[in-house]
mmCIF file of C-alpha atoms in Angstrom:
data_model
loop_
_atom_site.group_PDB
_atom_site.id
_atom_site.type_symbol
_atom_site.label_atom_id
_atom_site.label_comp_id
_atom_site.label_asym_id
_atom_site.label_seq_id
_atom_site.Cartn_x
_atom_site.Cartn_y
_atom_site.Cartn_z
ATOM 1 C CA SER A 1 -47.487 -63.088 235.480
ATOM 2 C CA ILE A 2 -44.228 -63.485 237.401
ATOM 3 C CA THR A 3 -43.864 -61.251 240.436
ATOM 4 C CA ASP A 4 -41.048 -63.037 242.268
ATOM 5 C CA LEU A 5 -37.849 -64.635 241.023
ATOM 6 C CA GLY A 6 -36.225 -67.270 243.201
ATOM 7 C CA ARG A 7 -32.546 -67.429 244.012
ATOM 8 C CA ASN A 8 -30.386 -68.144 240.986
ATOM 9 C CA ALA A 9 -33.511 -68.433 238.792
ATOM 10 C CA PHE A 10 -31.461 -68.148 235.599
ATOM 11 C CA TYR A 11 -28.052 -68.931 237.077
ATOM 12 C CA GLY A 12 -25.679 -70.401 234.507
ATOM 13 C CA CYS A 13 -28.012 -69.963 231.522
ATOM 14 C CA THR A 14 -25.032 -69.489 229.244
ATOM 15 C CA SER A 15 -27.102 -68.839 226.101
ATOM 16 C CA LEU A 16 -29.507 -66.289 227.636
ATOM 17 C CA SER A 17 -28.641 -63.124 225.689
ATOM 18 C CA SER A 18 -31.414 -60.623 226.482
ATOM 19 C CA VAL A 19 -34.165 -60.014 229.010
ATOM 20 C CA ASN A 20 -37.349 -58.053 228.497
ATOM 21 C CA TYR A 21 -37.861 -57.062 232.103
ATOM 22 C CA PRO A 22 -41.598 -57.529 232.741
ATOM 23 C CA LYS A 23 -43.620 -54.718 234.265
ATOM 24 C CA SER A 24 -44.798 -57.212 236.907
ATOM 25 C CA TRP A 25 -41.315 -57.098 238.523
ATOM 26 C CA ASN A 26 -41.898 -53.519 239.636
ATOM 27 C CA ASP A 27 -41.002 -52.776 243.262
ATOM 28 C CA ILE A 28 -40.163 -56.320 244.387
ATOM 29 C CA SER A 29 -38.933 -55.688 247.881
ATOM 30 C CA GLY A 30 -39.665 -59.183 249.143
ATOM 31 C CA ALA A 31 -37.897 -61.171 246.451
ATOM 32 C CA ASN A 32 -36.053 -64.272 247.653
ATOM 33 C CA TRP A 33 -32.735 -62.871 246.498
ATOM 34 C CA TRP A 34 -33.126 -59.463 248.102
ATOM 35 C CA ASN A 35 -30.003 -58.747 250.162
ATOM 36 C CA ASN A 36 -28.422 -62.013 249.003
ATOM 37 C CA TYR A 37 -26.641 -60.803 245.908
ATOM 38 C CA GLU A 38 -24.582 -63.945 245.484
ATOM 39 C CA SER A 39 -27.905 -65.559 244.508
ATOM 40 C CA SER A 40 -29.210 -62.898 242.142
ATOM 41 C CA PRO A 41 -31.384 -64.345 239.359
ATOM 42 C CA PHE A 42 -29.093 -63.538 236.407
ATOM 43 C CA ARG A 43 -25.725 -64.358 237.937
ATOM 44 C CA ASN A 44 -23.266 -66.186 235.671
ATOM 45 C CA CYS A 45 -25.186 -65.617 232.432
ATOM 46 C CA PRO A 46 -22.248 -64.673 230.180
ATOM 47 C CA ALA A 47 -24.306 -64.145 227.007
ATOM 48 C CA LEU A 48 -26.727 -61.710 228.692
ATOM 49 C CA THR A 49 -25.745 -58.383 227.136
ATOM 50 C CA SER A 50 -28.995 -56.435 226.834
ATOM 51 C CA ILE A 51 -31.800 -55.476 229.229
ATOM 52 C CA VAL A 52 -34.990 -53.618 228.290
ATOM 53 C CA ILE A 53 -36.931 -52.272 231.266
ATOM 54 C CA PRO A 54 -40.459 -51.231 230.218
ATOM 55 C CA GLU A 55 -42.323 -48.005 230.886
ATOM 56 C CA GLY A 56 -44.215 -48.145 234.176
ATOM 57 C CA VAL A 57 -41.402 -49.755 236.151
ATOM 58 C CA THR A 58 -40.357 -47.411 238.958
ATOM 59 C CA SER A 59 -37.807 -49.479 240.855
ATOM 60 C CA ILE A 60 -35.043 -51.951 240.046
ATOM 61 C CA PRO A 61 -34.550 -54.174 243.100
ATOM 62 C CA GLY A 62 -31.240 -54.603 244.851
ATOM 63 C CA GLY A 63 -28.956 -57.159 243.237
ATOM 64 C CA ALA A 64 -31.248 -57.580 240.227
ATOM 65 C CA PHE A 65 -28.393 -57.877 237.705
ATOM 66 C CA TYR A 66 -25.436 -58.291 240.036
ATOM 67 C CA GLY A 67 -23.137 -60.949 238.621
ATOM 68 C CA ALA A 68 -24.492 -60.604 235.075
ATOM 69 C CA SER A 69 -21.135 -59.154 234.159
ATOM 70 C CA SER A 70 -21.592 -59.193 230.365
ATOM 71 C CA ILE A 71 -24.419 -56.621 230.283
ATOM 72 C CA THR A 72 -23.400 -53.767 227.974
ATOM 73 C CA SER A 73 -26.788 -52.178 227.281
ATOM 74 C CA VAL A 74 -29.726 -51.220 229.502
ATOM 75 C CA SER A 75 -32.765 -49.318 228.309
ATOM 76 C CA PHE A 76 -34.257 -47.433 231.275
ATOM 77 C CA PRO A 77 -37.904 -46.253 231.288
ATOM 78 C CA SER A 78 -38.809 -42.618 231.933
ATOM 79 C CA THR A 79 -40.820 -43.817 234.965
ATOM 80 C CA LEU A 80 -37.771 -45.169 236.836
ATOM 81 C CA THR A 81 -37.215 -43.508 240.241
ATOM 82 C CA THR A 82 -35.026 -45.957 242.208
ATOM 83 C CA ILE A 83 -32.030 -48.151 241.437
ATOM 84 C CA GLY A 84 -31.493 -50.630 244.241
ATOM 85 C CA GLU A 85 -28.370 -51.633 246.110
ATOM 86 C CA CYS A 86 -25.901 -53.562 243.910
ATOM 87 C CA ALA A 87 -28.498 -53.646 241.101
ATOM 88 C CA PHE A 88 -25.904 -53.375 238.324
ATOM 89 C CA ARG A 89 -22.711 -54.023 240.243
ATOM 90 C CA GLY A 90 -19.938 -55.261 237.968
ATOM 91 C CA VAL A 91 -21.765 -55.011 234.619
ATOM 92 C CA LYS A 92 -19.994 -53.824 231.436
ATOM 93 C CA LEU A 93 -21.944 -50.640 230.715
ATOM 94 C CA SER A 94 -19.750 -48.008 229.055
ATOM 95 C CA SER A 95 -22.074 -45.051 229.587
ATOM 96 C CA LEU A 96 -24.959 -44.273 231.876
ATOM 97 C CA VAL A 97 -27.619 -41.624 231.292
ATOM 98 C CA LEU A 98 -30.505 -41.914 233.716
ATOM 99 C CA PRO A 99 -34.042 -40.624 233.130
ATOM 100 C CA ASN A 100 -35.330 -37.440 234.770
ATOM 101 C CA ALA A 101 -37.538 -39.202 237.335
ATOM 102 C CA VAL A 102 -34.633 -41.003 239.064
ATOM 103 C CA ASN A 103 -34.252 -39.692 242.599
ATOM 104 C CA ASP A 104 -32.453 -42.538 244.375
ATOM 105 C CA ILE A 105 -29.269 -44.453 243.581
ATOM 106 C CA GLU A 106 -28.644 -46.895 246.402
ATOM 107 C CA SER A 107 -25.332 -48.231 247.732
ATOM 108 C CA GLU A 108 -23.043 -49.971 245.240
ATOM 109 C CA ALA A 109 -25.688 -49.720 242.498
ATOM 110 C CA PHE A 110 -22.980 -49.363 239.823
ATOM 111 C CA ALA A 111 -19.865 -50.321 241.807
ATOM 112 C CA GLU A 112 -17.080 -52.157 239.982
ATOM 113 C CA CYS A 113 -18.430 -51.301 236.516
ATOM 114 C CA ASN A 114 -14.921 -51.162 235.082
ATOM 115 C CA TYR A 115 -16.011 -50.259 231.530
ATOM 116 C CA LEU A 116 -18.176 -47.350 232.638
ATOM 117 C CA SER A 117 -16.558 -44.143 231.376
ATOM 118 C CA VAL A 118 -19.463 -41.645 231.308
ATOM 119 C CA VAL A 119 -22.135 -41.020 233.951
ATOM 120 C CA ASP A 120 -24.709 -38.306 233.260
ATOM 121 C CA LEU A 121 -27.073 -37.631 236.130
ATOM 122 C CA SER A 122 -27.516 -33.959 235.264
ATOM 123 C CA ASN A 123 -31.222 -34.188 234.409
ATOM 124 C CA THR A 124 -32.250 -36.351 237.373
ATOM 125 C CA LYS A 125 -33.837 -35.324 240.678
ATOM 126 C CA ILE A 126 -31.262 -37.112 242.829
ATOM 127 C CA SER A 127 -30.515 -35.500 246.176
ATOM 128 C CA THR A 128 -28.358 -38.298 247.593
ATOM 129 C CA ILE A 129 -26.001 -40.741 245.936
ATOM 130 C CA GLU A 130 -25.526 -43.460 248.504
ATOM 131 C CA ASP A 131 -22.290 -45.055 249.738
ATOM 132 C CA GLU A 132 -20.024 -46.701 247.167
ATOM 133 C CA ALA A 133 -22.520 -46.186 244.332
ATOM 134 C CA PHE A 134 -19.735 -45.853 241.735
ATOM 135 C CA ARG A 135 -16.817 -47.299 243.714
ATOM 136 C CA ASN A 136 -13.983 -48.795 241.715
ATOM 137 C CA CYS A 137 -15.239 -47.860 238.238
ATOM 138 C CA ALA A 138 -11.725 -47.834 236.795
ATOM 139 C CA SER A 139 -12.603 -46.241 233.409
ATOM 140 C CA LEU A 140 -14.917 -43.540 234.765
ATOM 141 C CA SER A 141 -13.609 -40.236 233.422
ATOM 142 C CA ASN A 142 -16.692 -38.054 232.888
ATOM 143 C CA VAL A 143 -19.365 -37.417 235.537
ATOM 144 C CA ARG A 144 -22.176 -34.867 235.375
ATOM 145 C CA LEU A 145 -24.075 -34.349 238.623
ATOM 146 C CA PRO A 146 -27.543 -32.798 239.059
ATOM 147 C CA ASN A 147 -28.047 -29.412 240.696
ATOM 148 C CA THR A 148 -30.444 -31.127 243.148
ATOM 149 C CA LEU A 149 -27.633 -33.171 244.733
ATOM 150 C CA THR A 150 -27.069 -32.466 248.439
ATOM 151 C CA THR A 151 -25.213 -35.582 249.595
ATOM 152 C CA LEU A 152 -22.450 -37.781 248.222
ATOM 153 C CA GLY A 153 -22.200 -40.867 250.408
ATOM 154 C CA GLU A 154 -19.050 -42.462 251.750
ATOM 155 C CA ASP A 155 -16.696 -43.881 249.103
ATOM 156 C CA THR A 156 -19.074 -42.797 246.305
ATOM 157 C CA PHE A 157 -16.313 -42.496 243.699
ATOM 158 C CA ASN A 158 -13.577 -44.316 245.628
ATOM 159 C CA ALA A 159 -10.858 -45.748 243.339
ATOM 160 C CA CYS A 160 -12.229 -44.211 240.133
ATOM 161 C CA VAL A 161 -8.666 -43.879 238.906
ATOM 162 C CA SER A 162 -9.516 -42.340 235.504
ATOM 163 C CA LEU A 163 -11.625 -39.492 236.919
ATOM 164 C CA GLN A 164 -9.703 -36.291 236.121
ATOM 165 C CA SER A 165 -12.161 -33.555 237.079
ATOM 166 C CA ILE A 166 -15.626 -33.126 238.483
ATOM 167 C CA ILE A 167 -17.877 -30.139 239.081
ATOM 168 C CA LEU A 168 -19.689 -30.346 242.383
ATOM 169 C CA PRO A 169 -22.988 -28.442 242.366
ATOM 170 C CA ASP A 170 -23.484 -25.612 244.858
ATOM 171 C CA SER A 171 -26.336 -27.634 246.387
ATOM 172 C CA ILE A 172 -23.959 -30.168 248.023
ATOM 173 C CA THR A 173 -23.897 -29.884 251.802
ATOM 174 C CA ASP A 174 -22.530 -33.312 252.754
ATOM 175 C CA LEU A 175 -19.470 -34.847 251.147
ATOM 176 C CA GLY A 176 -19.043 -38.355 252.567
ATOM 177 C CA ARG A 177 -15.852 -39.815 253.969
ATOM 178 C CA ASN A 178 -13.499 -41.035 251.237
ATOM 179 C CA ALA A 179 -15.908 -39.847 248.518
ATOM 180 C CA PHE A 180 -12.989 -39.445 246.081
ATOM 181 C CA TYR A 181 -10.378 -41.547 247.872
ATOM 182 C CA GLY A 182 -7.982 -43.218 245.445
ATOM 183 C CA CYS A 183 -8.999 -41.049 242.474
ATOM 184 C CA THR A 184 -5.361 -40.733 241.503
ATOM 185 C CA SER A 185 -6.024 -38.790 238.276
ATOM 186 C CA LEU A 186 -8.354 -36.210 239.863
ATOM 187 C CA SER A 187 -6.820 -32.767 239.410
ATOM 188 C CA SER A 188 -9.802 -30.382 239.656
#
């Protein structure tokens, strides 16, 4: 079974419309495209709209679906704990509800998801949302944070111009620089 995808493995596969993410891709920290998001395996696949990630997968590697900008649907397993850096940057998700086991959202994981309007993290175990995780999500208007959250990283919600209000849990002790910078609609 496949455990490593090379750079641009499916680049430009214009008819690829769905991916059943194999369990064997779990926790790939040494993948060739790790930290080279311009070469992520599903970049420039305009028909790719749906991802199913099976039970048992605990981590989605950094950049996994960066550049697969047509993705509108992702099915997350209950076993998921970590979403890597830039994993879904720029996809077309409209809502995001993460499973209870998630405890880590890395930098820019959902940055530039301009269709994302609802983020519900209320049932997760997240203590830190890393820098720029939801930066420049222009349609983001509804965010529910978990009561386990202690840290919002720098620029976490920077330029989320549709965000009108947010309730910060009492557990927050560190609010990063520019966490809500450019949230021009934020009133409470």
